[in-house]
Short mmCIF file of C-alpha atoms in Angstrom, two decimals:
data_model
loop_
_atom_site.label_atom_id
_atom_site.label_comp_id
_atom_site.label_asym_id
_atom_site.label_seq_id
_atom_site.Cartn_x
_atom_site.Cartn_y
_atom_site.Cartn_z
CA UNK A 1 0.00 0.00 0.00
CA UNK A 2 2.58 2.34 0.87
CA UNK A 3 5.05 1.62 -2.06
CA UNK A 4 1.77 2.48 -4.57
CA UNK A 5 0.95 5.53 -2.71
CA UNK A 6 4.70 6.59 -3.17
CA UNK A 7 4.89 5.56 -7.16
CA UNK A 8 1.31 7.41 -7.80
CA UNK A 9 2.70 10.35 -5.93
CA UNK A 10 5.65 10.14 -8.05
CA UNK A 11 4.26 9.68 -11.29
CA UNK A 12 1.42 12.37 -11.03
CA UNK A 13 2.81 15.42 -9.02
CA UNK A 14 0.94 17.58 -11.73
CA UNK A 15 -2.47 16.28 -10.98
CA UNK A 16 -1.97 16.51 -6.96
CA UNK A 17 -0.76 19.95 -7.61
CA UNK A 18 -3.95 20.97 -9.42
CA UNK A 19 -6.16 19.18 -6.83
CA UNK A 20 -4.31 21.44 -3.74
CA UNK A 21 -4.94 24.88 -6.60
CA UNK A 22 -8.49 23.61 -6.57
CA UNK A 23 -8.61 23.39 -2.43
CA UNK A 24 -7.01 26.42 -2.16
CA UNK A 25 -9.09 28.43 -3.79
CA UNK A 26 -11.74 27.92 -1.54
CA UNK A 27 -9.65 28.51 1.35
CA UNK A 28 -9.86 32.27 3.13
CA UNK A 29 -6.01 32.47 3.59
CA UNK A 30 -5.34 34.37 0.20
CA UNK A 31 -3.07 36.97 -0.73
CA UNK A 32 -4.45 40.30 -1.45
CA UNK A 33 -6.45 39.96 -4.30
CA UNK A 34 -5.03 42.62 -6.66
CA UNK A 35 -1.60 43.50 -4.64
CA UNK A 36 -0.67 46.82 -5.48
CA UNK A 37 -2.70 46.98 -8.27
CA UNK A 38 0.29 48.18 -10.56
CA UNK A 39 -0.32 44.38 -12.58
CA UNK A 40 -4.30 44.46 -12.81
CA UNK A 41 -4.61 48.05 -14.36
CA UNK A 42 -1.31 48.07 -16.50
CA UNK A 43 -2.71 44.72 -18.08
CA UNK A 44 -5.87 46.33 -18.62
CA UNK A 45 -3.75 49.55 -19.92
CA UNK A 46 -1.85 47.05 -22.02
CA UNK A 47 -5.17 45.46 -23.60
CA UNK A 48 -6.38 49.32 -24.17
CA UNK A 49 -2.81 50.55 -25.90
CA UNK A 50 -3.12 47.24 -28.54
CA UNK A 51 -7.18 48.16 -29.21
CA UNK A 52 -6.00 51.61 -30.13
CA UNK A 53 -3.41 51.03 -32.27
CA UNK A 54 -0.56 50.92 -30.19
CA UNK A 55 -1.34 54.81 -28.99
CA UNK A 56 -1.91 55.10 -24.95
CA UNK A 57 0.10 55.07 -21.99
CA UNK A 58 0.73 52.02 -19.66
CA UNK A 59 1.69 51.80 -16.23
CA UNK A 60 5.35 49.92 -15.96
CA UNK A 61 6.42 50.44 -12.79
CA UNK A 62 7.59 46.47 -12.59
CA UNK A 63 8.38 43.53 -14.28
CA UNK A 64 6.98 44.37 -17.79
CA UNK A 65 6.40 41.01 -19.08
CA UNK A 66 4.14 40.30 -16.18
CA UNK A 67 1.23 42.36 -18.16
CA UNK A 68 1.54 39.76 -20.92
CA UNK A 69 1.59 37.24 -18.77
CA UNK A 70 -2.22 38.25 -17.55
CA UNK A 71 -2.58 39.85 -21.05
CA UNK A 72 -4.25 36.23 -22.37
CA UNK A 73 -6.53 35.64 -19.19
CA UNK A 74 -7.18 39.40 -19.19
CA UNK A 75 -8.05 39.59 -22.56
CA UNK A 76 -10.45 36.77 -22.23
CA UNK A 77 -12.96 38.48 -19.95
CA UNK A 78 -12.13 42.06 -21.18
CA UNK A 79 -15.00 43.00 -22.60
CA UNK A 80 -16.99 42.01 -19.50
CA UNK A 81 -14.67 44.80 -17.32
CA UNK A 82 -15.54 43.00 -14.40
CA UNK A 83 -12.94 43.16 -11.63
CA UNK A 84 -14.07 39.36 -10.28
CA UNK A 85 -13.47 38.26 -13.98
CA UNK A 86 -10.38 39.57 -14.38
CA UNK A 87 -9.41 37.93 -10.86
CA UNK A 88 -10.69 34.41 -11.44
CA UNK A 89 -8.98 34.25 -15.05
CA UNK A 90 -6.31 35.38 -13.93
CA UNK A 91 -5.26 33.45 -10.70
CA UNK A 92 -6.82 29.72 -13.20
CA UNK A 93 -4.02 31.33 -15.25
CA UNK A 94 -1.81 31.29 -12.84
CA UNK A 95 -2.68 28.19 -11.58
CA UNK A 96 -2.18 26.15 -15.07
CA UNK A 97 2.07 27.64 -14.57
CA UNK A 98 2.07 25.99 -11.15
CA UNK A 99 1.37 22.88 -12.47
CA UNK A 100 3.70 23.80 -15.75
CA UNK A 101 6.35 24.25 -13.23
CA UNK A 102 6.37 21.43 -10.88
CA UNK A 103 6.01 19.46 -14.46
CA UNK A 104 9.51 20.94 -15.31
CA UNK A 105 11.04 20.18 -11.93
CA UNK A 106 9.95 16.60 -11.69
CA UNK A 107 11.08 16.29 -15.52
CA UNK A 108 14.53 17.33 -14.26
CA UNK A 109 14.49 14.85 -11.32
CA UNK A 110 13.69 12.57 -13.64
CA UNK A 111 16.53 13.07 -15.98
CA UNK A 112 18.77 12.80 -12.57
CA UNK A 113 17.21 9.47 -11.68
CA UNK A 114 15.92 10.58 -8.88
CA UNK A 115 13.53 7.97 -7.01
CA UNK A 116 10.54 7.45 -6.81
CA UNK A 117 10.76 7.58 -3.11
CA UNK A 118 12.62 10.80 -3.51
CA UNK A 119 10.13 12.49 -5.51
CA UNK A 120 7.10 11.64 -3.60
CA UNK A 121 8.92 13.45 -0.56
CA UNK A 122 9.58 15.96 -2.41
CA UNK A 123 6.03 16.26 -3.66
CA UNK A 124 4.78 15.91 -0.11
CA UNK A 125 6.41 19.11 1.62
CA UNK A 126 5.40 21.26 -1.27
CA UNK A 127 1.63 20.03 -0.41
CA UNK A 128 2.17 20.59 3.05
CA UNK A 129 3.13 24.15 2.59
CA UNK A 130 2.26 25.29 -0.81
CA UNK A 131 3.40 28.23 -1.04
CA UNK A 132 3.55 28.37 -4.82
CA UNK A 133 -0.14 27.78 -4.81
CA UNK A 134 -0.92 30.42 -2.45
CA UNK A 135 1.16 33.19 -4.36
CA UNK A 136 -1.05 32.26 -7.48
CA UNK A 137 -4.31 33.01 -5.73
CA UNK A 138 -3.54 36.88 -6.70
CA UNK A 139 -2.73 39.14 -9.50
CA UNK A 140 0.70 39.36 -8.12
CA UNK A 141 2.85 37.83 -10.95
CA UNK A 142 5.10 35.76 -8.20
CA UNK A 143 4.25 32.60 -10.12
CA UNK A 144 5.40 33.23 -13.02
CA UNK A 145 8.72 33.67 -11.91
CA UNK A 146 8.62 30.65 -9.72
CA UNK A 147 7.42 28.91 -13.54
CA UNK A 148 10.67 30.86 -15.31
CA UNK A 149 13.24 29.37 -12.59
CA UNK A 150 11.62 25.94 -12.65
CA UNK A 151 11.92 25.85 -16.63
CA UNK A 152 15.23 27.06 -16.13
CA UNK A 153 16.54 24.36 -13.68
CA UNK A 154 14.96 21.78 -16.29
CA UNK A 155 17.24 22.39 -19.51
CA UNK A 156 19.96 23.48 -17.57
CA UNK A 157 19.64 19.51 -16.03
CA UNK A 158 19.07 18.36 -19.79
CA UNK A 159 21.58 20.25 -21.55
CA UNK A 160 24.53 18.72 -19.16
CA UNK A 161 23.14 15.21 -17.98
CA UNK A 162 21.19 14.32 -20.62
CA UNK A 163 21.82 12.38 -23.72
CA UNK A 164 19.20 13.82 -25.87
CA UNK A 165 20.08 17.04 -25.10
CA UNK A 166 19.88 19.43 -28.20
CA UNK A 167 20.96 22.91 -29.72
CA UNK A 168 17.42 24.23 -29.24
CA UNK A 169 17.59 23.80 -25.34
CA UNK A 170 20.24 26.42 -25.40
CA UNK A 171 17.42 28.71 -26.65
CA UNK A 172 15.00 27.75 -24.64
CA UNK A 173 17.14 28.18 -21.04
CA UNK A 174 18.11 31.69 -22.74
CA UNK A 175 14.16 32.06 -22.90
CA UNK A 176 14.06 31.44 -19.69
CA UNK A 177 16.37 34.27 -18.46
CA UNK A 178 14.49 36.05 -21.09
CA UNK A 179 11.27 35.59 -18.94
CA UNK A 180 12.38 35.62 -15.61
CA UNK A 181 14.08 39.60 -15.97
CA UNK A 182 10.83 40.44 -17.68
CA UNK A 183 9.26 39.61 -14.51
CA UNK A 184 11.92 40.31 -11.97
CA UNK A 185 14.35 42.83 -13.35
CA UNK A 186 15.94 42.59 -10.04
CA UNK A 187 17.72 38.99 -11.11
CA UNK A 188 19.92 41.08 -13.92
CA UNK A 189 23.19 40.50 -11.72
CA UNK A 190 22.41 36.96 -11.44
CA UNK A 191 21.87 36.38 -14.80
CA UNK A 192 24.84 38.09 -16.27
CA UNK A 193 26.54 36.24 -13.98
CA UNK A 194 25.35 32.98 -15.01
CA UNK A 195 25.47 33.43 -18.45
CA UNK A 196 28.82 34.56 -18.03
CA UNK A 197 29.28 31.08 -16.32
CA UNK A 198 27.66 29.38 -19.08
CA UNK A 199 30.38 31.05 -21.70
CA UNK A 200 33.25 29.31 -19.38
CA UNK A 201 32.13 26.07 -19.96
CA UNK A 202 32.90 23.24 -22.69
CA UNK A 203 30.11 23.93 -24.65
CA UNK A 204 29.97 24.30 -28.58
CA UNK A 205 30.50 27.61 -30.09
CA UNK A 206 27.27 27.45 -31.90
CA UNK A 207 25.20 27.10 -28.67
CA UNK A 208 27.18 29.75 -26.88
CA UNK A 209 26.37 31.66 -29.98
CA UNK A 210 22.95 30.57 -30.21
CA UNK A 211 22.64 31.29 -26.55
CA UNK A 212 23.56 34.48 -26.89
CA UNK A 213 21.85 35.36 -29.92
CA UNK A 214 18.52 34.92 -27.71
CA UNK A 215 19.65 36.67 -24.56
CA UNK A 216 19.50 40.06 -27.24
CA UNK A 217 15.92 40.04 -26.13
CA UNK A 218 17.06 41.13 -22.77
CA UNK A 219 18.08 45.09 -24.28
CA UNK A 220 15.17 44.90 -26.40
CA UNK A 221 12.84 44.74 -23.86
CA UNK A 222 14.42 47.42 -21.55
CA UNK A 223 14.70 49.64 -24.58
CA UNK A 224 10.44 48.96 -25.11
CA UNK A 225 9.78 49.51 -20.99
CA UNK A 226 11.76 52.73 -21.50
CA UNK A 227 9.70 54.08 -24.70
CA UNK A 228 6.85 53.15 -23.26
CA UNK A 229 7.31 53.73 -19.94
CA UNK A 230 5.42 57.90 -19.11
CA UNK A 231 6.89 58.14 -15.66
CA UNK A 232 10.60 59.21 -16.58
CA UNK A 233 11.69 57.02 -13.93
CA UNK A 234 10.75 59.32 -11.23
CA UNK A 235 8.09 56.73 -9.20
CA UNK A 236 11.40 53.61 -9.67
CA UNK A 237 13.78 56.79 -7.69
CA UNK A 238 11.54 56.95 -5.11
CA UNK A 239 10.66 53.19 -4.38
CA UNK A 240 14.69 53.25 -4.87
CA UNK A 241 14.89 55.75 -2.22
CA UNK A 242 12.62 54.56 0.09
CA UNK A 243 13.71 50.63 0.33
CA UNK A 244 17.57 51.60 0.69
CA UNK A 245 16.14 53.87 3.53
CA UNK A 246 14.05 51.05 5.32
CA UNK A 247 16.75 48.68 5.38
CA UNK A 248 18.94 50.43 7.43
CA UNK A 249 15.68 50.08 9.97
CA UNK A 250 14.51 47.19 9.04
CA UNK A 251 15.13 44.71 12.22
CA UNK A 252 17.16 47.40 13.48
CA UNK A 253 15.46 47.79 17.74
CA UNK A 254 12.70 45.58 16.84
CA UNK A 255 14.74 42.38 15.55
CA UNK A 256 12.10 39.73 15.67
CA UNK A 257 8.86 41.87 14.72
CA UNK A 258 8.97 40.11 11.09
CA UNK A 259 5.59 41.40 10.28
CA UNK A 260 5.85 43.20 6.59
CA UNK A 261 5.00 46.50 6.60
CA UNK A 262 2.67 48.20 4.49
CA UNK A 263 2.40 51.42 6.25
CA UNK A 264 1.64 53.42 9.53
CA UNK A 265 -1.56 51.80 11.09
CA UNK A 266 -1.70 50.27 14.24
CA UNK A 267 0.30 47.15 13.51
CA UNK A 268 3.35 49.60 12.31
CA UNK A 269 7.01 48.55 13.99
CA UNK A 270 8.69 51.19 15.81
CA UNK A 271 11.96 50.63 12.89
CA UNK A 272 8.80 51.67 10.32
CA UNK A 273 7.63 54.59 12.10
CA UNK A 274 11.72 55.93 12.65
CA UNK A 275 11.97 54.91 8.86
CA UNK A 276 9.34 57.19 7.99
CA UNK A 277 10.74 60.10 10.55
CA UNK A 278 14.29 59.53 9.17
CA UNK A 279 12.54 60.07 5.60
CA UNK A 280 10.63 63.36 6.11
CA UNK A 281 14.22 64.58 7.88
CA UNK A 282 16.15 63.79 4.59
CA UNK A 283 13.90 64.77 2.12
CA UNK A 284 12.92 68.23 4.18
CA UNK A 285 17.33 68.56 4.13
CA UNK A 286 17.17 67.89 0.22
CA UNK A 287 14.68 70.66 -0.36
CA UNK A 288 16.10 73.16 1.85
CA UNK A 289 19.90 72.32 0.33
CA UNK A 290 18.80 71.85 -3.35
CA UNK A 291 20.25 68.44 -3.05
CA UNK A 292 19.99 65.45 -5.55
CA UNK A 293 17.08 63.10 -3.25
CA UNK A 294 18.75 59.84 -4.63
CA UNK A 295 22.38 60.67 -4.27
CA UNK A 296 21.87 61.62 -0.70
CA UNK A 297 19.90 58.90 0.45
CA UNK A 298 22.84 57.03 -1.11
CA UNK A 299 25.06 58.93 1.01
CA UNK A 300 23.64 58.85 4.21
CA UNK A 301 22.76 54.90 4.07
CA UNK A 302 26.46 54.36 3.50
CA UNK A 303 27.35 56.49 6.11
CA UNK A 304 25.22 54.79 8.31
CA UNK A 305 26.61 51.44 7.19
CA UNK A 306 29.89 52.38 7.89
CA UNK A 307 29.11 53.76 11.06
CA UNK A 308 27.23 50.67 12.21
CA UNK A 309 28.59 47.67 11.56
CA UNK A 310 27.86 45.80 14.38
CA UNK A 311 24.10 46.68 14.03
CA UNK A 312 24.52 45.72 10.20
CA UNK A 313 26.09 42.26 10.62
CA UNK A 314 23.03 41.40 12.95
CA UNK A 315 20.28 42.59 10.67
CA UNK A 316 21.92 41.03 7.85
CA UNK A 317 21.76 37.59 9.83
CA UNK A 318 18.43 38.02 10.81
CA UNK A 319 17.49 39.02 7.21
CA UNK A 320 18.64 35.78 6.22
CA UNK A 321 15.99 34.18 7.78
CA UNK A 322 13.16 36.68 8.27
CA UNK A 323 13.21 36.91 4.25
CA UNK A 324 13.05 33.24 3.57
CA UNK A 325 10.32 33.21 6.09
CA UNK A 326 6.52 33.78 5.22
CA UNK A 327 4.10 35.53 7.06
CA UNK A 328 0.30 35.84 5.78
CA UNK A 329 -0.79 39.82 6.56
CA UNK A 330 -3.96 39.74 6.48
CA UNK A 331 -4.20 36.75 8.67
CA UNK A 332 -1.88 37.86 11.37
CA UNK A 333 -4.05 41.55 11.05
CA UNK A 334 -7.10 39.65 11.42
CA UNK A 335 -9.36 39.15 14.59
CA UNK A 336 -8.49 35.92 14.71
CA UNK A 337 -7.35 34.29 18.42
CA UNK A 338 -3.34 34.75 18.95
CA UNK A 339 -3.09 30.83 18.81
CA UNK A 340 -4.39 30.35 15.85
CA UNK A 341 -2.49 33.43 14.16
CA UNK A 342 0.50 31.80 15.83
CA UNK A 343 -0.01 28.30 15.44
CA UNK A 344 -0.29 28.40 11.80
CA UNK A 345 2.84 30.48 11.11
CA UNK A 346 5.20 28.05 13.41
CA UNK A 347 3.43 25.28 11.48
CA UNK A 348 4.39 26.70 7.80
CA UNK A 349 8.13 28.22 8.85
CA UNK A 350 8.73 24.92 10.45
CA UNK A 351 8.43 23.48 7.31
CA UNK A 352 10.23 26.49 5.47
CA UNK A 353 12.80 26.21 7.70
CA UNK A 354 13.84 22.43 6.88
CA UNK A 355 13.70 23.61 3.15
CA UNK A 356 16.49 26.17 3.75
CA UNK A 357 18.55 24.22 6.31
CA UNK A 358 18.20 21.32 3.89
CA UNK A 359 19.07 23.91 1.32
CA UNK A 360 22.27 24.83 3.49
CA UNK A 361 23.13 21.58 3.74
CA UNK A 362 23.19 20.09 0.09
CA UNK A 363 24.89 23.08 -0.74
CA UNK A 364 27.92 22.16 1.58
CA UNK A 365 27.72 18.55 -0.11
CA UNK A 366 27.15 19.85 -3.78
CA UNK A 367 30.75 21.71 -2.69
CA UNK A 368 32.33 18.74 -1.17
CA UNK A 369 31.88 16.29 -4.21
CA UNK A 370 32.92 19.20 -6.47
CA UNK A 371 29.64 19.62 -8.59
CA UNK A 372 29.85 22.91 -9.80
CA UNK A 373 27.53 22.44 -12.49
CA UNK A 374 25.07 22.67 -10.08
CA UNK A 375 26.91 24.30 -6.79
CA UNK A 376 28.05 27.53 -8.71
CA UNK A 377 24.49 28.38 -10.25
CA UNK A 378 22.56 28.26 -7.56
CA UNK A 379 24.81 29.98 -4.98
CA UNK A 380 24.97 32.92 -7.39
CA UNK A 381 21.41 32.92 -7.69
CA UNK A 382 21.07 32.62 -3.65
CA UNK A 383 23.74 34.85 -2.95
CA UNK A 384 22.32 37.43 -5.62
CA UNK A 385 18.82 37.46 -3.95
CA UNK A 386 20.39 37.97 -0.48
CA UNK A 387 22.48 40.98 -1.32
CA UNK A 388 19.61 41.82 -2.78
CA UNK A 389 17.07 41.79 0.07
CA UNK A 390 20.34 42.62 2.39
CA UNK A 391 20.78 46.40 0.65
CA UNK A 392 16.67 46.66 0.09
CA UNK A 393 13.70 46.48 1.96
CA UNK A 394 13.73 42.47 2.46
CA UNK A 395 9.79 41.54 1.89
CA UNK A 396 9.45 38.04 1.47
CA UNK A 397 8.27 38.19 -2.17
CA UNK A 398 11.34 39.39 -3.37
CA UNK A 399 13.45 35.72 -2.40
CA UNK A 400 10.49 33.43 -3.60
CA UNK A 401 11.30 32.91 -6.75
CA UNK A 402 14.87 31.32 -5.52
CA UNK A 403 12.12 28.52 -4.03
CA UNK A 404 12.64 25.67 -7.19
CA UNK A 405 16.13 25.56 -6.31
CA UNK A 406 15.35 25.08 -2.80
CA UNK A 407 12.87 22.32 -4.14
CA UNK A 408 15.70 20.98 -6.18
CA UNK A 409 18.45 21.15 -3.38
CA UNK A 410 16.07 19.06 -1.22
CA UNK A 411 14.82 16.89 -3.70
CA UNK A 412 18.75 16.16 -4.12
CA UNK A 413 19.34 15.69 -0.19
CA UNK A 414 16.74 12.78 -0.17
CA UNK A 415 17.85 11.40 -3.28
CA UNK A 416 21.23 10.86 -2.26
CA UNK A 417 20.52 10.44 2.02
CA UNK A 418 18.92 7.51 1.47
CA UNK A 419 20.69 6.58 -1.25
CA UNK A 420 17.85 5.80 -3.94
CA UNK A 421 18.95 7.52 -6.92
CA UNK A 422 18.92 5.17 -9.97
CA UNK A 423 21.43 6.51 -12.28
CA UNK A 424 24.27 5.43 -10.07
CA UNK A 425 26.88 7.83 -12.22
CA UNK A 426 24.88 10.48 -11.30
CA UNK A 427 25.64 9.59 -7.46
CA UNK A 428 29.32 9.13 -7.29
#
């Protein structure tokens, strides 16, 4: 009984991960339903500017490939301009890349020989906390990042251990890339880092070449955003401003209130509130002095780096964690009782937290047996996202897409602890 509950596990992860989409969505714990709204009205912008021509402004003030992501389910129900339309297409939408990218990441286990044992663990503590479900319950374009990395872990698994590996998957990891800076423009270190890896390796010159051919898409699309984008970059300098700002008081004398904050209400941190006071003070110096409001934020928060290095090292630790933590807002600013609120966040980090000690660990064994191919990738695509969240307001958003290579690293760990990995090359 147990062995065919592990092999149907294994051999349909897709359909268990669209039965948990199905339960979730009838669950109350959902993200907000629009976010920020920037995605829901600059798809709906996007839909007007093609009706008219091409003529019309859009709102880009993120990832701009996330409007065409919504763009199909969008356009679907468009002519209905019905806000619960546009939020049911969209998060079925969103749904149909979950299950596209746990497809991709049991694909690549596959190729790996990973178990069947292996994979139906793996299967089990992304259905204990699915976390990649609940981000696809809102317009918030998370998922299809989470879908661009787990595409991305797939052919780079194919194009080195697999023996029908072909030109064409050189394309489509460059697509990849392509797809995950349209959505997180924030990755751009980490991918010309990695593509810089890629050009090190023994690989033909016509897939470097072809590789790089498709990677061109990359300018093209920031030279689009910038024609098209009305703002002249004004709203990005102040969301600039403001996260550099908030770091420096993020965890800074209230080191465990991990609660994200969205502004000054009553479940504000004191760091928030001095964030904001520290704020008014610098921009009332920059209109008084006629200063430049970016440069001298600049200035003061590496002042203030310098000058505190003690307090720095300890935020940056605790960052580590608080931003590979979750916490669900509008459940812990509900009026639900404090064991409940409490009770189910100790219940989903507890699981989080094996993923990223796991995580740790493979990491130090990945290094020890000297496989780079895998090691070197995803530390610079770890690393990248902490130095990210480290320098910038650390919400927990910002490191989930880095979650299929922590679904990879322990999918490895289980593979090779128990040591029930069939392609016995692969282990050694």
């Amino acid at each position: 009984m147990k062995k065919r509950i592990i092999d149907f596990s294994a051999k349909n992860p897709v359909f268990i991960t669209a039965l948990v989409c199905v339960l979730f969505y009838f669950l109350p714990f959902k993200p907000k339903p629009f976010g920020d709204g920037d995605f829901h009205f600059g798809t709906i912008q996007l839909i007007e500017f093609i009706k008219n021509g091409f003529h019309g402004e859009i709102m880009i003030n993120k990832g701009f490939l996330t409007l065409f992501c919504y763009l199909i389910p969008y356009g679907l129900v468009y002519s209905f301009h019905n806000d619960a339309l546009y939020l049911f297409s969209g998060v079925a939408f969103s749904c149909v890349f979950v299950c596209l990218s746990i497809f991709y990441l049991f694909k690549a286990f596959t190729i790996l020989g990973f178990s069947n044992q292996s994979k139906a663990f793996t299967l089990l503590i992304l259905c204990l906390f699915p976390i990649h479900v609940y981000y696809a319950m809102g317009i918030i374009g998370e998922i299809f990042a989470f879908f661009a990395v787990s595409v991305m872990i797939y052919f780079w698994v194919k194009i080195n251990f697999s023996e029908t590996s072909k030109t064409s998957d050189f394309v489509y990891l460059a697509l990849a890339f392509v797809l995950l800076y349209g959505i997180k423009p924030t990755v751009l270190p980490f991918l010309i880092a990695f593509g810089l890896y890629i050009l090190f390796l023994s690989y033909t010159t016509k897939n470097k070449t072809i590789f790089l051919l498709t990677l061109t898409i990359i300018p093209l699309l920031i030279l689009t955003e910038v024609k098209l984008d009305k703002n002249d970059n004004e709203f990005k300098k102040k969301v600039f401003r403001n996260q550099i700002l908030w770091s420096r008081f993020e965890l800074r004398d209230e080191p465990f209130n991990w609660l994200p904050q969205h502004g000054n209400d009553s479940f504000a941190s004191n760091d928030y509130k001095n964030n904001l006071r520290k704020r008014y003070e610098l921009d009332s110096i920059c209109l008084t002095n006629k200063y430049d409001r970016t440069q001298y934020y600049i200035k003061w928060v590496k002042d203030d780096i310098v000058n505190h290095p003690f307090i720095t090292l300890r935020q940056y630790f605790l960052k580590f964690f608080q931003s590979q933590s979750f916490i669900i807002t509008p459940l812990m600013k509900s009026h639900k009782p404090v064991w409940f609120k409490y009770g189910i966040h100790i219940y989903i980090n507890l699981i989080n937290s094996i993923l990223v000690i796991i995580g740790l660990i493979t990491m130090y064994k990945l290094f020890k047996r000297k496989k780079w191919r895998f090691f070197i990738p995803i530390l610079l695509y770890w690393g990248s996202a902490l130095v990210y969240v480290f320098l910038f307001h650390s919400e927990q958003r910002y490191m989930f897409p880095f979650r299929p290579m922590l679904i990879f690293l322990f999918a490895y760990y289980i593979a090779n602890r128990n040591l029930i990995i069939d392609n016995k090359s692969f282990a050694k």
